[in-house]
Tab-separated table of C-alpha atoms in Angstrom:
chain	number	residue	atom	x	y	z
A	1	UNK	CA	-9.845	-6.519	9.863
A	2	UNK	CA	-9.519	-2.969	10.982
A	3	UNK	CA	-6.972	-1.837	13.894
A	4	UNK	CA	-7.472	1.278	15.919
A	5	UNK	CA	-5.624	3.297	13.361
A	6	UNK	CA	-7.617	3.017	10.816
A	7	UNK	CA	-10.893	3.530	12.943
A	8	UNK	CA	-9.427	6.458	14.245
A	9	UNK	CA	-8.748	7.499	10.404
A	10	UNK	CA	-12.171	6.742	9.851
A	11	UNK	CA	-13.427	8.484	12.603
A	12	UNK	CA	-12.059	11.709	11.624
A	13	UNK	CA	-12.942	11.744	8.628
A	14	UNK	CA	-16.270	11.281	9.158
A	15	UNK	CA	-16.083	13.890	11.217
A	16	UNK	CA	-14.480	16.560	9.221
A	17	UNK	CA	-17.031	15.823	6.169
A	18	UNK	CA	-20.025	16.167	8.884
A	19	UNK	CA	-18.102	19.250	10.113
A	20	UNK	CA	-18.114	20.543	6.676
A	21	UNK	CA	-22.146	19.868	5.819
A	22	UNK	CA	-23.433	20.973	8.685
A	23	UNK	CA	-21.399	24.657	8.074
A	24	UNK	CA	-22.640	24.536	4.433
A	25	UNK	CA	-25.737	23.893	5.202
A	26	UNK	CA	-26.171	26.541	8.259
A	27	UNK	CA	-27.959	29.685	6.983
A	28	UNK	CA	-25.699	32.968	7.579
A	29	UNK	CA	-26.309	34.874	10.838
A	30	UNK	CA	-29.063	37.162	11.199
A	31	UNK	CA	-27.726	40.467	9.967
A	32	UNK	CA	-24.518	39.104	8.521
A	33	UNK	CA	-25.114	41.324	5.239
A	34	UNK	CA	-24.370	44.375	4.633
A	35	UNK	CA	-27.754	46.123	4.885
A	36	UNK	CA	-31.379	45.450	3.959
A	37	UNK	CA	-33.503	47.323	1.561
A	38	UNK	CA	-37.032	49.392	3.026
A	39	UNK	CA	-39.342	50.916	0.811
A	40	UNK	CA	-40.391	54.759	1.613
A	41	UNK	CA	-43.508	55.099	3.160
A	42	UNK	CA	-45.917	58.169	3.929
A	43	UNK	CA	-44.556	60.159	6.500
A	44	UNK	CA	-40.963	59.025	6.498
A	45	UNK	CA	-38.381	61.621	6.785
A	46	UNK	CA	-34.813	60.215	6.724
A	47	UNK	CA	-33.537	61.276	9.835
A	48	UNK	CA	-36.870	59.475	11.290
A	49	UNK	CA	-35.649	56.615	9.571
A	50	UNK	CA	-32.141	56.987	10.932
A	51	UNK	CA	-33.375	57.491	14.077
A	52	UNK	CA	-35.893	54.051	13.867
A	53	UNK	CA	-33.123	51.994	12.747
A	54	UNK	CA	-29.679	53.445	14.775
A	55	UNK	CA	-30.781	55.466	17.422
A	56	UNK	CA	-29.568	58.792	16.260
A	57	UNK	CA	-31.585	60.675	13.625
A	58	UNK	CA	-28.192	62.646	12.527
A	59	UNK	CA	-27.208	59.058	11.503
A	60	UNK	CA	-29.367	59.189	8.382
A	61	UNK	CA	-26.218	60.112	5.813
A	62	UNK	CA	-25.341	56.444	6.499
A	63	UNK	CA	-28.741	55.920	4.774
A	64	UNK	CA	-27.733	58.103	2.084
A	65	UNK	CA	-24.013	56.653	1.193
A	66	UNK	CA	-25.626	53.463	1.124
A	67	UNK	CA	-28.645	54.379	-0.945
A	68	UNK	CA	-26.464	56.269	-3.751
A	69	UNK	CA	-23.234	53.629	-3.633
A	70	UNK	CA	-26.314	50.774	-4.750
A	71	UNK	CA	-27.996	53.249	-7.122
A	72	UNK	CA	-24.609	53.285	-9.313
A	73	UNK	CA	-25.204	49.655	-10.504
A	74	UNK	CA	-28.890	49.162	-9.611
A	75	UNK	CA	-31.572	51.423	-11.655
A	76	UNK	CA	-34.281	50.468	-8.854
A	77	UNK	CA	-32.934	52.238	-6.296
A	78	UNK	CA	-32.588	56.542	-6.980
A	79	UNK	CA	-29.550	58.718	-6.020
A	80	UNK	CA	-30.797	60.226	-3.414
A	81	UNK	CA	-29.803	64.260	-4.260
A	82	UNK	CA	-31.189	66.456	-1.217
A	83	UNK	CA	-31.589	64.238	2.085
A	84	UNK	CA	-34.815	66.591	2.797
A	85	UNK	CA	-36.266	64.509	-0.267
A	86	UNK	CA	-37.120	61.277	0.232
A	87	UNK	CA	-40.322	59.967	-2.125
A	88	UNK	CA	-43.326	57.286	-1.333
A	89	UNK	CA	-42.393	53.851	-3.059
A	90	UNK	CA	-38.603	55.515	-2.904
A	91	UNK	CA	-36.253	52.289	-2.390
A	92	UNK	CA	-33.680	52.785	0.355
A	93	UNK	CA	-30.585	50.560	1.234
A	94	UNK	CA	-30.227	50.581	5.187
A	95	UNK	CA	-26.645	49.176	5.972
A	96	UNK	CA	-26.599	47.292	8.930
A	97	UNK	CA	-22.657	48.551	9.675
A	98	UNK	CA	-24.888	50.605	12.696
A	99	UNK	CA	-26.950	48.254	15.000
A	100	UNK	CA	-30.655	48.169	14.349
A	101	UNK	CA	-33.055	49.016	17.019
A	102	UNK	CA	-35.947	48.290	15.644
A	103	UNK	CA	-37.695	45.934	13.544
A	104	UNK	CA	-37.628	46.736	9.700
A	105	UNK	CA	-41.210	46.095	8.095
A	106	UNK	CA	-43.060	49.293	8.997
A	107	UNK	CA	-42.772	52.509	10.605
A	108	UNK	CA	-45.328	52.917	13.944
A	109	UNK	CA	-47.535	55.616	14.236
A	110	UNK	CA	-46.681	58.564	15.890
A	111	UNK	CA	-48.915	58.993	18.739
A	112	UNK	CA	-50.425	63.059	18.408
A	113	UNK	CA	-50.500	65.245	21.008
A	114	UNK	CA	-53.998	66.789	22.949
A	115	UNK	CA	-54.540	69.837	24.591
A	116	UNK	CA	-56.109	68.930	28.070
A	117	UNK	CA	-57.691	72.079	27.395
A	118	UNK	CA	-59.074	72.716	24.059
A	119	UNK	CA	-58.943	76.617	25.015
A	120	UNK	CA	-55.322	76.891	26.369
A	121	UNK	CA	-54.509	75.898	22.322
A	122	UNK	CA	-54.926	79.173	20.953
A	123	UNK	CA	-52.171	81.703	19.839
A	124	UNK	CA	-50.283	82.939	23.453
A	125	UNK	CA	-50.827	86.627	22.286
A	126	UNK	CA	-48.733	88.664	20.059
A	127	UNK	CA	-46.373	91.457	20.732
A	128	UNK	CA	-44.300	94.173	18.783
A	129	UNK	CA	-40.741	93.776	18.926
A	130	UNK	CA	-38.784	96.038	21.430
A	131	UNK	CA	-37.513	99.565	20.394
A	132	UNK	CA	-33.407	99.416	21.233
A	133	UNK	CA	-32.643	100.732	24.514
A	134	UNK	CA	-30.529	103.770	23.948
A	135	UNK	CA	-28.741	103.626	26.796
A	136	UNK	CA	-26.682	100.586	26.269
A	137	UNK	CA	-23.519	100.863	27.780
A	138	UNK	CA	-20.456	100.649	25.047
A	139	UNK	CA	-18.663	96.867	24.589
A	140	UNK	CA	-16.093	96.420	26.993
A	141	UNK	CA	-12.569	95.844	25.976
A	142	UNK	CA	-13.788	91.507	26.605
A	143	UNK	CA	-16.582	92.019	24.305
A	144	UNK	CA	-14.660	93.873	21.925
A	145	UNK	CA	-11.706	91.195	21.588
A	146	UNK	CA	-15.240	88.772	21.585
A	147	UNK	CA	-16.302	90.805	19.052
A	148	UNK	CA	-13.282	90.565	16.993
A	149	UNK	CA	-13.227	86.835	16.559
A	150	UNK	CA	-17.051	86.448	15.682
A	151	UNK	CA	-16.495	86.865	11.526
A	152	UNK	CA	-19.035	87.374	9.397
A	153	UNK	CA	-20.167	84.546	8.024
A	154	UNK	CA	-23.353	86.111	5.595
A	155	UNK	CA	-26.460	87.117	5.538
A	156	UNK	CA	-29.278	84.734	6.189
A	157	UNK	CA	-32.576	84.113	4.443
A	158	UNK	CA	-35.700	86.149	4.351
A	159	UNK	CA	-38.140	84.830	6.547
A	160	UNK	CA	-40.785	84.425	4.195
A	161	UNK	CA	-42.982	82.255	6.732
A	162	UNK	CA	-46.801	82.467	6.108
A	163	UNK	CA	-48.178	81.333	9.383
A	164	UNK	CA	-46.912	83.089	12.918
A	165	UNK	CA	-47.782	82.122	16.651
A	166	UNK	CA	-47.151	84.440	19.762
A	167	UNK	CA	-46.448	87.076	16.965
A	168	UNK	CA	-47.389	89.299	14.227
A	169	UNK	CA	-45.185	88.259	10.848
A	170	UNK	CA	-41.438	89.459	11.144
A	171	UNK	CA	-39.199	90.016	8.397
A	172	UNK	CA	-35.057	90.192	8.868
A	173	UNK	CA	-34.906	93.342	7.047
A	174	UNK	CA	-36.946	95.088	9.443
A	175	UNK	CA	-35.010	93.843	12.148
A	176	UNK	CA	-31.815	95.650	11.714
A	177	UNK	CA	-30.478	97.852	14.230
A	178	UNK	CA	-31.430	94.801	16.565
A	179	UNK	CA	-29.337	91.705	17.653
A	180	UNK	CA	-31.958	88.749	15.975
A	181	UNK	CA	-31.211	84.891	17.131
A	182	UNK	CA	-32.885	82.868	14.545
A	183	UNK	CA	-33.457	79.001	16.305
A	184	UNK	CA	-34.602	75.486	13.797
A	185	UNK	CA	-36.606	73.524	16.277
A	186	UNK	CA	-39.546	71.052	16.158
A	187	UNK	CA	-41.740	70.854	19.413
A	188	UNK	CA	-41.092	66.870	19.575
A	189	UNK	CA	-36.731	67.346	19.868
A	190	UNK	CA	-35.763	66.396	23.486
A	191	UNK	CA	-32.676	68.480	22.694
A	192	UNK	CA	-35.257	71.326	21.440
A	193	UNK	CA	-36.704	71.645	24.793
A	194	UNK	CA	-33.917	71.553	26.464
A	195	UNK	CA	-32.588	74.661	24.762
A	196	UNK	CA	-36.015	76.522	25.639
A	197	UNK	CA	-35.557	77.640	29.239
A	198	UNK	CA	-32.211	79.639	28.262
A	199	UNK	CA	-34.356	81.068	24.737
A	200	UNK	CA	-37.340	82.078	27.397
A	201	UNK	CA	-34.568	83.694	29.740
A	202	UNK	CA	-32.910	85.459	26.980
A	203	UNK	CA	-35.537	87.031	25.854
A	204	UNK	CA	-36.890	88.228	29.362
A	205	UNK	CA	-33.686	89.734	29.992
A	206	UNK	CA	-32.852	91.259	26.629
A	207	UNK	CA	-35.912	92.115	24.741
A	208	UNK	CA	-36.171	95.470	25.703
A	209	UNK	CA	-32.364	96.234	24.582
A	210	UNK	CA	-32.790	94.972	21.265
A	211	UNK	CA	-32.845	91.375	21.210
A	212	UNK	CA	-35.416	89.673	18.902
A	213	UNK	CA	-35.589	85.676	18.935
A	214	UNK	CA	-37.362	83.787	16.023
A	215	UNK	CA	-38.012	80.082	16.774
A	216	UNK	CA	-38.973	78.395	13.462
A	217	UNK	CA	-40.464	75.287	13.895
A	218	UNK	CA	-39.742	72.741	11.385
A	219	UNK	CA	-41.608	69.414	12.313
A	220	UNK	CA	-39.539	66.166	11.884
A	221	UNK	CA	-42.418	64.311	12.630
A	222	UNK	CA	-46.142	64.342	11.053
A	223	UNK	CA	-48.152	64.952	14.408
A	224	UNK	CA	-45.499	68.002	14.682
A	225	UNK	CA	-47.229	69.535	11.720
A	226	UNK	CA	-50.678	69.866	13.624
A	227	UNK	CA	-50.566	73.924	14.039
A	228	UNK	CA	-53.195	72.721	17.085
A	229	UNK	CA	-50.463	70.642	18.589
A	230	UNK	CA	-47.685	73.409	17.951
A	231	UNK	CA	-50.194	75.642	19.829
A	232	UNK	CA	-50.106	73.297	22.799
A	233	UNK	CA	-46.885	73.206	22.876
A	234	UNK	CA	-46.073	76.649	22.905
A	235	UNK	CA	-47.902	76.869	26.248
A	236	UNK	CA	-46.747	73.329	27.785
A	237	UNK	CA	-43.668	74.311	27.143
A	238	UNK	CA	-43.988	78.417	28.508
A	239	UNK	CA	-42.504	79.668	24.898
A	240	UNK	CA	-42.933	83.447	24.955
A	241	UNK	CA	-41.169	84.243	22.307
A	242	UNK	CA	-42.217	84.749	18.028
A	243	UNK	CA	-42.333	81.606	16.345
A	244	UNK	CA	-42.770	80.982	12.447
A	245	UNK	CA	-44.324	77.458	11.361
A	246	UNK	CA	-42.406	76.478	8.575
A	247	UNK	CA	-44.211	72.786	8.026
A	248	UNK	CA	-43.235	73.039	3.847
A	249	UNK	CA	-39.507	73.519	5.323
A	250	UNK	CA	-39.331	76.344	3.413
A	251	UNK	CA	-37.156	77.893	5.473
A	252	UNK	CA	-35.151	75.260	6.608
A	253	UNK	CA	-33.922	74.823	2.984
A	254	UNK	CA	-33.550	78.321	2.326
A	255	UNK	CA	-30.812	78.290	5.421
A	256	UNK	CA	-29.320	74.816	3.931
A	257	UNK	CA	-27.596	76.125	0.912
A	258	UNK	CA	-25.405	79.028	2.881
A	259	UNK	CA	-25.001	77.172	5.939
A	260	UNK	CA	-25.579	73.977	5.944
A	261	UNK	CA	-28.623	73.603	8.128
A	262	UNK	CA	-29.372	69.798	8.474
A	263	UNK	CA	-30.044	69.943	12.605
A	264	UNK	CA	-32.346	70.296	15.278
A	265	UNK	CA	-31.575	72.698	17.294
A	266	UNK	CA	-29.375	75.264	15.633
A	267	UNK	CA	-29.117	78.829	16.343
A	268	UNK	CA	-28.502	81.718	13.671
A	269	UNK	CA	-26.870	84.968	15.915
A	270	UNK	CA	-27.467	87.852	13.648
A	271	UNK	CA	-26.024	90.980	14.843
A	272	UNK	CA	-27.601	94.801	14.247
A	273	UNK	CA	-26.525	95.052	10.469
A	274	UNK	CA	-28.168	91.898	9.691
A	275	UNK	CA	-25.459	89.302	9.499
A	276	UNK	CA	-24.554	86.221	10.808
A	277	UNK	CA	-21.910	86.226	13.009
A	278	UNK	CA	-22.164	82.926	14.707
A	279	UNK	CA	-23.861	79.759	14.773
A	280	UNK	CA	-24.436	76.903	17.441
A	281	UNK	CA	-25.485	73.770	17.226
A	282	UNK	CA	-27.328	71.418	19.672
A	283	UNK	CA	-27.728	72.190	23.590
A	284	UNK	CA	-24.729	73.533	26.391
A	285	UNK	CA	-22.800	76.488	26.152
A	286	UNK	CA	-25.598	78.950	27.350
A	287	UNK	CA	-23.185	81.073	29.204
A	288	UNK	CA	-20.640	81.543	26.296
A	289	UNK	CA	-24.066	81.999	24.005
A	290	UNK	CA	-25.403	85.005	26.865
A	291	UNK	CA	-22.212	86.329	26.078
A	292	UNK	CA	-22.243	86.935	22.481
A	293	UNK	CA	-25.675	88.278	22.940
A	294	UNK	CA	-24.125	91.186	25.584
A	295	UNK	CA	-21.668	91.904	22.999
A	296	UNK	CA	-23.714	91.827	19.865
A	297	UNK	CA	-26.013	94.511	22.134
A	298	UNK	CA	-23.504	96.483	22.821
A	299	UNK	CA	-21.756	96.824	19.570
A	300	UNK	CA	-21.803	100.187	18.023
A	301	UNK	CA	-22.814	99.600	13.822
């Protein structure tokens, strides 16, 4: 006959060896591995991808460690060489080490943008760029010390852009003697149009002593490759000044090599003897940006 003990013995046991099945048997936690494979499809970019998956399309060189670390032992997947290159059928490792926002079985279509008015999507007009104003006063001794810590840091890219809206084709080389500000956007980057109002003001207040702004638009997006949607844009969003479609990214890679361009928006200051002498990235700093510009005007080369 059994005495409390041993039920109690018996008891726990039977316990612990339930305990035990029931965690063996329990399938492992949504999202418990270390990433999940997706298979490139039309239209997919990688910072889109990063951008479906994390929230943040500058996230995407998580996508690219991941990608390359499985392709050492794993044939199917490809070492992924430029992140601008991403193939259809291309197998891609997305590590789950970032929360996923979104579910992973395919990509939704990008809604395009319409012109209300079919007629308000036409170039905004063209226009020559401004002689230098002559009477420029000489850098003070703020802009000179400014002037003193913005180093050279090369000479950027032709712009060998095919296709131009609000302008007539520019070329770099014909630019010198004025104060250029080169600027990657894509009409679909919140942080893009941000950045616009101080570009528009800019080159209202500047134009006429020199200042020349380019705004290349390379689309992230498919829809943003519809020249009638980059039309619309350009009036939606009141932008004045030349802009160079660059939809083969063309340019974009040309600017990678030299200076690492990899984001939307980033701004190329290039002073009167054609270089670069600084760079920004992203929105804010408009008043330390206004005054580069003043002292890349008033510079004497």
């Amino acid at each position: 006959m059994l005495n409390r003990t041993h039920i109690a013995v018996m008891l726990v046991a039977m316990m612990i060896v339930i305990g035990y099945q029931v965690v063996a048997a329990a399938p492992p936690p949504e999202g418990s591995a270390n990433g999940q494979d997706y298979i490139v499809q039309a239209d997919d970019w990688l910072s889109k991808l990063a951008d479906k998956f994390y929230g943040d399309p500058l996230a995407y060189q998580a996508i690219v460690e991941a990608t390359n670390a499985k392709a050492v032992a794993d044939t199917t997947y490809t070492q992924i060489t430029d992140p601008d290159v991403i193939e259809v059928g291309q197998r891609l490792f997305i590590p789950d080490n970032l929360q996923a926002v979104a579910d992973l079985t395919t990509l939704p279509q990008e809604s395009p943008v319409v012109a209300e008015d079919p007629a308000q999507a036409q170039t905004v007009g063209s226009e020559e760029v401004a002689m230098i104003n002559q009477d420029i006063p000489a850098p003070t001794a703020e802009q000179l010390a400014l002037l003193a810590d913005l180093d050279i840091k090369g000479v950027p890219p032709e712009l060998n852009n095919e296709v131009w809206l609000n302008s007539e084709p520019l070329k770099l080389a014909d630019l010198h003697g004025k104060v250029v500000i080169v600027e990657f956007w894509t009409f679909g980057c919140i942080n893009c149009i941000h950045v616009i109002p101080s570009l528009r003001e800019w080159h209202t207040k500047y134009a006429d002593d020199g200042l020349v702004i380019i705004g290349v638009h390379t689309p992230e997006f498919g829809y943003e490759q519809d020249l009638d949607n980059v039309k619309e844009a350009l009036v939606r969003l009141d932008v004045p000044y030349a802009v160079a479609i660059d939809n083969d990214w063309q340019t974009w890679r040309s600017y990678k090599k030299p200076f690492n361009q990899r984001y939307w928006p980033s701004k190329y200051f290039i002073d009167k003897a054609g270089n670069v002498r600084h760079i920004h990235i992203g929105e804010g700093r408009y008043d330390q940006q206004e005054e580069i510009i003043q002292a890349l005007l008033a510079e004497d080369i």
